[in-house]
GROMACS .gro file of C-alpha atoms in nm:
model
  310
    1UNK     CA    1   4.400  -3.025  -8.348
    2UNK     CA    2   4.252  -2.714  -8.271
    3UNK     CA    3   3.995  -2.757  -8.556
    4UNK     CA    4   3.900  -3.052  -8.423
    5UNK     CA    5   3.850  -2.931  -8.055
    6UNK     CA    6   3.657  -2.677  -8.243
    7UNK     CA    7   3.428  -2.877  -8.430
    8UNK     CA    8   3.351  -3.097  -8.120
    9UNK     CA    9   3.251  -2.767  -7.929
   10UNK     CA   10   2.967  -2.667  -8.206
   11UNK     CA   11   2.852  -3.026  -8.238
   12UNK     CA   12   2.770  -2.983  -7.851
   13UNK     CA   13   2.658  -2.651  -7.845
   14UNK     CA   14   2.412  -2.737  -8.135
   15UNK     CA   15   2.295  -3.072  -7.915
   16UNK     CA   16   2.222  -2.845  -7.619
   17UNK     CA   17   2.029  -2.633  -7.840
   18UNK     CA   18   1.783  -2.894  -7.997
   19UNK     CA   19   1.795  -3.015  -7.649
   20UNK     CA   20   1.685  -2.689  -7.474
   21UNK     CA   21   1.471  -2.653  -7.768
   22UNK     CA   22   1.266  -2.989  -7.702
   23UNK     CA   23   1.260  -2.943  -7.342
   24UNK     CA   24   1.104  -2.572  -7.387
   25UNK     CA   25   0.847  -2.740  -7.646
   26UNK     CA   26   0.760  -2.992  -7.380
   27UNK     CA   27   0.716  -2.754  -7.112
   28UNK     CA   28   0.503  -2.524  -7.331
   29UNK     CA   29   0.275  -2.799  -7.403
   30UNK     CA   30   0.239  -2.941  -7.013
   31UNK     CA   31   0.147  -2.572  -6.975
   32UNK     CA   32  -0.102  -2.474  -7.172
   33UNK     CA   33  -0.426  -2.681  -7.061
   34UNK     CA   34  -0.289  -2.595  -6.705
   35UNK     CA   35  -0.314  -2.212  -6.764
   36UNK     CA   36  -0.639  -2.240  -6.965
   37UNK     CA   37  -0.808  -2.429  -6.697
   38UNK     CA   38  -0.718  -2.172  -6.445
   39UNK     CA   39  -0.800  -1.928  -6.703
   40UNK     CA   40  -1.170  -2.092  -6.745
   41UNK     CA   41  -1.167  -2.208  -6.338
   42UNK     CA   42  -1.081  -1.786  -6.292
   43UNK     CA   43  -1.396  -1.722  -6.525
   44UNK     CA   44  -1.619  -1.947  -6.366
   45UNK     CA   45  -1.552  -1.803  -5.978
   46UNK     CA   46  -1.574  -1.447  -6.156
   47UNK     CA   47  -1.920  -1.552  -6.320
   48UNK     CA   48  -2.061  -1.699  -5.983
   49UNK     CA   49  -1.907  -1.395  -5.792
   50UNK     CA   50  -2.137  -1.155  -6.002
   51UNK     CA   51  -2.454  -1.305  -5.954
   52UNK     CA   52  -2.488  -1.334  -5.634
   53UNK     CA   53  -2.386  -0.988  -5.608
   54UNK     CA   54  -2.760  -0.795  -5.494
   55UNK     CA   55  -2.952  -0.612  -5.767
   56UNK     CA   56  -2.965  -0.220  -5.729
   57UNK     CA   57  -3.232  -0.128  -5.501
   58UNK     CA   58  -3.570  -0.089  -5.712
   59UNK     CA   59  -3.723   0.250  -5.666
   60UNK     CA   60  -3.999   0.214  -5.454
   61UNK     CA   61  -4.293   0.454  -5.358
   62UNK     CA   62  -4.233   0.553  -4.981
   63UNK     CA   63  -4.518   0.662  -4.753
   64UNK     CA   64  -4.501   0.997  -4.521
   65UNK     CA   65  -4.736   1.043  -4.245
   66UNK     CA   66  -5.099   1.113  -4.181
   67UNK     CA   67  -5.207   1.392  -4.077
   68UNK     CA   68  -5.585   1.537  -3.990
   69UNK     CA   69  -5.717   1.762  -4.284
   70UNK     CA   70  -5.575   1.577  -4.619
   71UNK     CA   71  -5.902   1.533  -4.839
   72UNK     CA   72  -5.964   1.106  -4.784
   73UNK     CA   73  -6.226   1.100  -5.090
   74UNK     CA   74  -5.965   1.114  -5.311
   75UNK     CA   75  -5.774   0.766  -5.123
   76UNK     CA   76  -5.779   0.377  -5.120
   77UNK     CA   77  -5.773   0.243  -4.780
   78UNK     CA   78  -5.566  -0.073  -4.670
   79UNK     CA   79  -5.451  -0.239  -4.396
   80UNK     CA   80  -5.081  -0.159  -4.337
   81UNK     CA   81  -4.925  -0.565  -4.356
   82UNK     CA   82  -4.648  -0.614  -4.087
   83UNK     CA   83  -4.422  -0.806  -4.307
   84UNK     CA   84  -4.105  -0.800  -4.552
   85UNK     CA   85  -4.162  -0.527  -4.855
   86UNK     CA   86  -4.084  -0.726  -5.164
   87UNK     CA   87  -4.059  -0.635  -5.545
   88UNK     CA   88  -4.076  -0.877  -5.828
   89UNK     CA   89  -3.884  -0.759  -6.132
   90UNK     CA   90  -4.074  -1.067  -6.326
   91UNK     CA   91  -3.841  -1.363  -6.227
   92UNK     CA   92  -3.748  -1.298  -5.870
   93UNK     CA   93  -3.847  -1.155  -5.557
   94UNK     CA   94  -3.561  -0.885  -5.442
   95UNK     CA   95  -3.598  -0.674  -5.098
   96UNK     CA   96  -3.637  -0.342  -5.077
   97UNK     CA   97  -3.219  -0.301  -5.038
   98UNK     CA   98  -3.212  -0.505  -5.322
   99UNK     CA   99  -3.112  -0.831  -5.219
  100UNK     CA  100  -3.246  -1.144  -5.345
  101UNK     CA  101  -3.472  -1.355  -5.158
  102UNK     CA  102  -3.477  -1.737  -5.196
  103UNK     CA  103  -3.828  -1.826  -5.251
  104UNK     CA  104  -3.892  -2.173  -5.359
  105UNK     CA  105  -3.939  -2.202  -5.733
  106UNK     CA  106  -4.310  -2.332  -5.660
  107UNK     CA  107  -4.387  -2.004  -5.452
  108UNK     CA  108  -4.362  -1.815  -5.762
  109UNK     CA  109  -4.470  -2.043  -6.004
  110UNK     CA  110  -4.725  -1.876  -6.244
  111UNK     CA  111  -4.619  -1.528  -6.084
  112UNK     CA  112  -4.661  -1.258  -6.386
  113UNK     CA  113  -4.343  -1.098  -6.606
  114UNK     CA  114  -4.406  -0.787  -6.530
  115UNK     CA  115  -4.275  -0.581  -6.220
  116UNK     CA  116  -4.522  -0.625  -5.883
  117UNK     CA  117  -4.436  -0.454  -5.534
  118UNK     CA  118  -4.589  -0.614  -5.263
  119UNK     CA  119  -4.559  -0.761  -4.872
  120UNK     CA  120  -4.469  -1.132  -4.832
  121UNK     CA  121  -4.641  -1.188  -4.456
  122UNK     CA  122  -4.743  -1.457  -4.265
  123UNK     CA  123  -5.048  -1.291  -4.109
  124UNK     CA  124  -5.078  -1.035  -3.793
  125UNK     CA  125  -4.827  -1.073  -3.494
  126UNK     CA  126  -4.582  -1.324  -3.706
  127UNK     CA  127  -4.289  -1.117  -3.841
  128UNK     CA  128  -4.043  -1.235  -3.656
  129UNK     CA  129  -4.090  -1.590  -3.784
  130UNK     CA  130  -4.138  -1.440  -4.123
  131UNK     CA  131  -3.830  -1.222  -4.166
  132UNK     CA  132  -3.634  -1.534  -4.041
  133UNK     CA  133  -3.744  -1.723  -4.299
  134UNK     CA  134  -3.720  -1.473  -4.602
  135UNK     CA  135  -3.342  -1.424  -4.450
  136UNK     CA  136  -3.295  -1.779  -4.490
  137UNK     CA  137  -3.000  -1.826  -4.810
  138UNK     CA  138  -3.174  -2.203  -4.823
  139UNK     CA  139  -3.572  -2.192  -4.849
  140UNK     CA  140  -3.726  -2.366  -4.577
  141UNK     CA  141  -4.027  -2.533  -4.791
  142UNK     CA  142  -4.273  -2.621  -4.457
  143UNK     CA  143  -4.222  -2.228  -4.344
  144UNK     CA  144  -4.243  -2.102  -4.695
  145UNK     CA  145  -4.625  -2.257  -4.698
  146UNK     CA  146  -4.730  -2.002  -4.455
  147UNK     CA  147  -4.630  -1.713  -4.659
  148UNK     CA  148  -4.836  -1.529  -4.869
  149UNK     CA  149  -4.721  -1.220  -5.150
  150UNK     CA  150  -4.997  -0.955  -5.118
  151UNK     CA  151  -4.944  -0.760  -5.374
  152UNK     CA  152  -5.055  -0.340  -5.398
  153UNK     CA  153  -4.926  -0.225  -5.683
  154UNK     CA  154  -4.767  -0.216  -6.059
  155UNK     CA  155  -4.479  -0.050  -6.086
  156UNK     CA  156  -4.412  -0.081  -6.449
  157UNK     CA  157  -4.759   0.047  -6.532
  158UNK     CA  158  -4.776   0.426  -6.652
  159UNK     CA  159  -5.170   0.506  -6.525
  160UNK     CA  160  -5.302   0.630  -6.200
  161UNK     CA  161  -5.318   0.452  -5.913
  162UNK     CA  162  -5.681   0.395  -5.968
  163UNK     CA  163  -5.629   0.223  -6.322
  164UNK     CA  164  -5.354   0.019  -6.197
  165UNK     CA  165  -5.537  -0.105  -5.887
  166UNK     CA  166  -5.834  -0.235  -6.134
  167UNK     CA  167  -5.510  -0.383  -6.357
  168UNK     CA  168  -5.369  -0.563  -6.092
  169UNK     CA  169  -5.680  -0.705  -5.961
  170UNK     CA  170  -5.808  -0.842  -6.318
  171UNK     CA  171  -5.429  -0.938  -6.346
  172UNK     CA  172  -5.467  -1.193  -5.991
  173UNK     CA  173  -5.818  -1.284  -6.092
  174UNK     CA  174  -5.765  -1.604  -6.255
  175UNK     CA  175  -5.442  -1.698  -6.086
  176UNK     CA  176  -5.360  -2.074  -5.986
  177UNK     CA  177  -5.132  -2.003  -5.706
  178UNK     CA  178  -5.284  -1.968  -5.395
  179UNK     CA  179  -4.967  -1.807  -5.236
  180UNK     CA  180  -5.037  -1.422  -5.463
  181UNK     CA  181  -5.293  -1.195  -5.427
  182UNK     CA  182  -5.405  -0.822  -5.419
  183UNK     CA  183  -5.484  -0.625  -5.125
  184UNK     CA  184  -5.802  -0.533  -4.991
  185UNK     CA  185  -5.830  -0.213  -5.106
  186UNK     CA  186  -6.165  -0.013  -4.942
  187UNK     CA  187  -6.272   0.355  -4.915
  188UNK     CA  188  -6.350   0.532  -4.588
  189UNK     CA  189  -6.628   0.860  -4.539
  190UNK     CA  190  -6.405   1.059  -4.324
  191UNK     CA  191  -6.124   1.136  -4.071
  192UNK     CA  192  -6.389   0.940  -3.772
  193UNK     CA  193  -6.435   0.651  -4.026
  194UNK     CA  194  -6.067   0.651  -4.051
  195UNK     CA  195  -5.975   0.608  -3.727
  196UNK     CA  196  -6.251   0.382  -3.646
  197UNK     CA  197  -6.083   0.152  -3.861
  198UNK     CA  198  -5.734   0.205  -3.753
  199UNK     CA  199  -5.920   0.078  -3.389
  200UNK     CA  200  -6.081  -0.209  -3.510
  201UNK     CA  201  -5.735  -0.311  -3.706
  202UNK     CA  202  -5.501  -0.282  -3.404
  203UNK     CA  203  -5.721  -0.391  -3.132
  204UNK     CA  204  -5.694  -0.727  -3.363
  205UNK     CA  205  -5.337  -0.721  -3.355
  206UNK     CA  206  -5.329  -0.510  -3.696
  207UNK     CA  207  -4.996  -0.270  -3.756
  208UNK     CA  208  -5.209   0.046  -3.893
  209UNK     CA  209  -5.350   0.149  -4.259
  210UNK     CA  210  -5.215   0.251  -4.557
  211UNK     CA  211  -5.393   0.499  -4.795
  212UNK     CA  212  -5.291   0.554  -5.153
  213UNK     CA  213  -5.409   0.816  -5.379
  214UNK     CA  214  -5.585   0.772  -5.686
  215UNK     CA  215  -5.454   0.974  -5.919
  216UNK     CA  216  -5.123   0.896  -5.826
  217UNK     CA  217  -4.837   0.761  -6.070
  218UNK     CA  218  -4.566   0.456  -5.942
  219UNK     CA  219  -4.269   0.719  -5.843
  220UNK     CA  220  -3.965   0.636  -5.622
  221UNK     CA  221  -3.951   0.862  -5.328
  222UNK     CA  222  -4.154   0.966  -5.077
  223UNK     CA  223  -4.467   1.204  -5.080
  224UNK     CA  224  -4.871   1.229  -5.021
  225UNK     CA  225  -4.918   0.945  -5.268
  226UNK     CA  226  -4.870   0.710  -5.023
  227UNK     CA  227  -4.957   0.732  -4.659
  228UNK     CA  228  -4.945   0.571  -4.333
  229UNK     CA  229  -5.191   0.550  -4.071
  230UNK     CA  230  -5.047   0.471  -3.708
  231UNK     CA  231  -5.114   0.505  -3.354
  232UNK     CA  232  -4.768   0.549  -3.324
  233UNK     CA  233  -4.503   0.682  -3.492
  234UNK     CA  234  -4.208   0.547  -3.670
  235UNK     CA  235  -3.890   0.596  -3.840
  236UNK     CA  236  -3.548   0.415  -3.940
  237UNK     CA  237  -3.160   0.483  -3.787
  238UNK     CA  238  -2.839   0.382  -3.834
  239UNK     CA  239  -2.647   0.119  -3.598
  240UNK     CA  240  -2.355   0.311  -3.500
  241UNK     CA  241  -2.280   0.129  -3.168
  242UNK     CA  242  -2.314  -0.147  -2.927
  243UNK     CA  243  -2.391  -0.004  -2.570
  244UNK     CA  244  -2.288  -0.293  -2.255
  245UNK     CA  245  -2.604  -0.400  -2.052
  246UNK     CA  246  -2.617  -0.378  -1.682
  247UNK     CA  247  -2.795  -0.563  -1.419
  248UNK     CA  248  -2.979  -0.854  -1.575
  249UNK     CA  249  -2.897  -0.748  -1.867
  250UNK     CA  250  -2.531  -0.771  -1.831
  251UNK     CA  251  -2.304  -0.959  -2.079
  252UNK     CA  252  -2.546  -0.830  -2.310
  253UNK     CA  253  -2.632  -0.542  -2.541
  254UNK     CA  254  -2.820  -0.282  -2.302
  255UNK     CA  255  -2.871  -0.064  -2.572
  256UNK     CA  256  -2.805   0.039  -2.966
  257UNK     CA  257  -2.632   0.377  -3.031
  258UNK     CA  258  -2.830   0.507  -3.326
  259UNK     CA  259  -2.780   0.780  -3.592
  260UNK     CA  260  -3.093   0.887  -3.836
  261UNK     CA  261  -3.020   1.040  -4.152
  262UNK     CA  262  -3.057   1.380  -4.038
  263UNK     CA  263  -2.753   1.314  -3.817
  264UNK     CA  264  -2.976   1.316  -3.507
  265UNK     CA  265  -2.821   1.047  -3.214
  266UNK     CA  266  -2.987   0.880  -2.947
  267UNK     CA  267  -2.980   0.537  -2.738
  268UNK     CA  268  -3.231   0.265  -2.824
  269UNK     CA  269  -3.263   0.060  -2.520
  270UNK     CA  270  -3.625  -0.096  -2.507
  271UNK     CA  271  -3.811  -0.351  -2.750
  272UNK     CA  272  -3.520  -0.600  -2.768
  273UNK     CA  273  -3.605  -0.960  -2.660
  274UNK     CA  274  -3.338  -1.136  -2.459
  275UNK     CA  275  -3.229  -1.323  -2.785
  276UNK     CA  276  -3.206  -0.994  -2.959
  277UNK     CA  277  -2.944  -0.855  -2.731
  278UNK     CA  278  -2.736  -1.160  -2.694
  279UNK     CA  279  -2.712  -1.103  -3.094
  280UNK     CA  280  -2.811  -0.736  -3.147
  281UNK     CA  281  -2.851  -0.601  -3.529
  282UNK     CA  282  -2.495  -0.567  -3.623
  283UNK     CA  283  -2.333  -0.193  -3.680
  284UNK     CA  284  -2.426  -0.071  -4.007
  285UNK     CA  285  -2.729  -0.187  -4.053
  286UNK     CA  286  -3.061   0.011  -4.037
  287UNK     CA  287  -3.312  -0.060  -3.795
  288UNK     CA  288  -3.739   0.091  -3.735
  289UNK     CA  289  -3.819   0.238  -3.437
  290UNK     CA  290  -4.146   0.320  -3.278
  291UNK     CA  291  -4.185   0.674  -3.085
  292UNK     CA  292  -4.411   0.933  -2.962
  293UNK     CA  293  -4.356   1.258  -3.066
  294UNK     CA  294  -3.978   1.416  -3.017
  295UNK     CA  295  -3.780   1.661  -2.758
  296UNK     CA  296  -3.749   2.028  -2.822
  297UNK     CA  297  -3.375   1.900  -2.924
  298UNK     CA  298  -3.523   1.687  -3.209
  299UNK     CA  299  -3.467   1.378  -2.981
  300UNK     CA  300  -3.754   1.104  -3.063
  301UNK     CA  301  -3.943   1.090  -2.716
  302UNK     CA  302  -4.013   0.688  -2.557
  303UNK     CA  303  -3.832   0.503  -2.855
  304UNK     CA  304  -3.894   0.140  -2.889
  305UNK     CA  305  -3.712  -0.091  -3.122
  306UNK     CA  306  -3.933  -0.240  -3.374
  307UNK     CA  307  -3.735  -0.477  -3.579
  308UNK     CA  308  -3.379  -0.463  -3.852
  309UNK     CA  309  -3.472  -0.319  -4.203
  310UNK     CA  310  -3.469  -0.608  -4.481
   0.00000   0.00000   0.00000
């Protein structure tokens, strides 16, 4: 009797076991397209994650001031564009913090493969409509007809300034697309010619002039190569606060706490439209300022805000 009882014991132990067996089996097989899907639905949101991460800032040439005295024989002369610095690495336009911009495929249809850095403006007195529509994460096609890329140099190119300027133009001879083209490069006599110039380009609503020497290679950083020719002068700062208006300006930002990167603090409290300080530039991010000349305590002296830093 107790063999039997036995028996009957391993016969259902052995049925629970082919039983836990199939079930396991089953489950297995439910499974495994779930966790490869999520595997390939994980690999897909990692994929899109990466590229709309920004590309590394390009290293761009940086201008430093003018000053009376620097020989001008040796320097191209051109108007200095108010509008959005942009690079093109040969298949997309990228800021100068190296952020993509969403042009509209047509914009840069025919644009060369090799590396350009240029201005994408709208014409004197317009950046504000401008940078709003290079911020734009959808291309606004109508506003994007206004736009032009004027384009002053070739990066990639290892020759003088001088040899590239005569490359680029030859490059944008023969172009189709009437929305690239160099900049007017010209020469000037002397430091009166100069400024005669800067006169005639900001009584018309101009920002200044740019001059860039000849001999000079395409380096990151900022030195004599380039320089900037203002009636003013300007510089960039750090967001570090928002400072409550008063008066008619209350409810609103009165004024920006700012930090430059010599550590130097100040408020910037003029230059702001109304719409500007119901939505000031948000801490963080680096805004130009205009000013004339600076306080024994480094201080810049009548600071005006100019506009946030693409």
């Amino acid at each position: 009797m107790f063999d039997n009882r036995a028996s009957a014991h391993r016969e259902r132990h052995a049925r629970s076991l082919v039983w836990s067996g199939a079930f396991l089996a089953l489950l297995l097989a439910l499974s495994a397209p779930l966790a490869l899907a999520d595997l390939s639905a994980r690999s897909v949101t990692e994929t899109e994650t990466a590229t709309e991460q920004p590309a590394s800032p390009p290293g761009l040439t940086l201008a430093n001031v003018y000053r009376e005295g620097i020989d001008l024989s040796r320097y191209w002369v051109s108007e200095k564009l108010d509008g959005v610095r942009a690079y093109w690495d040969g298949r997309r336009l990228i800021t100068r913090g190296g952020h993509p911009i969403a042009a509209p495929d047509w914009f840069t249809a025919g644009f060369p493969t090799l590396a350009l850095d240029g201005e994408l403006w709208m014409g004197r007195g317009t950046f504000e409509t401008l940078s709003g529509t290079v911020r734009r994460l959808e291309p606004d096609h109508d506003a994007w007809r206004a736009v032009r890329y004027r384009v002053f140099d070739l990066p990639g190119m290892e020759a003088p300034f001088g040899e590239r300027l005569q490359t680029l133009e030859r490059l944008l001879a023969d172009t189709q697309n009437p929305h690239i083209a160099p900049v007017e490069q010209f020469r000037v006599a002397d430091h009166a010619d100069l400024m005669a110039r800067l006169e005639t380009i900001v009584a018309a609503d101009g920002e200044g002039l740019m001059l860039h020497h000849e001999d000079a290679p395409y380096r990151a950083g900022r030195s004599d190569d380039l320089i900037k020719v203002k009636l003013y002068l300007d510089a960039e700062a750090q967001v570090i606060a928002h400072l409550p208006g008063k008066g008619k300006y209350a409810g609103m930002m009165g004024a920006l706490l700012v930090e430059e990167p010599s550590g130097q603090r100040f408020r910037l409290g003029t230059g702001f439209s109304d719409a500007e300080r119901r939505s000031p530039p948000p801490i963080g991010r680096t805004v130009t300022f205009k000013y004339h000349g600076r306080t024994r305590n480094g201080v810049p002296r009548f600071a005006s805000f100019l506009r946030v830093r693409d």
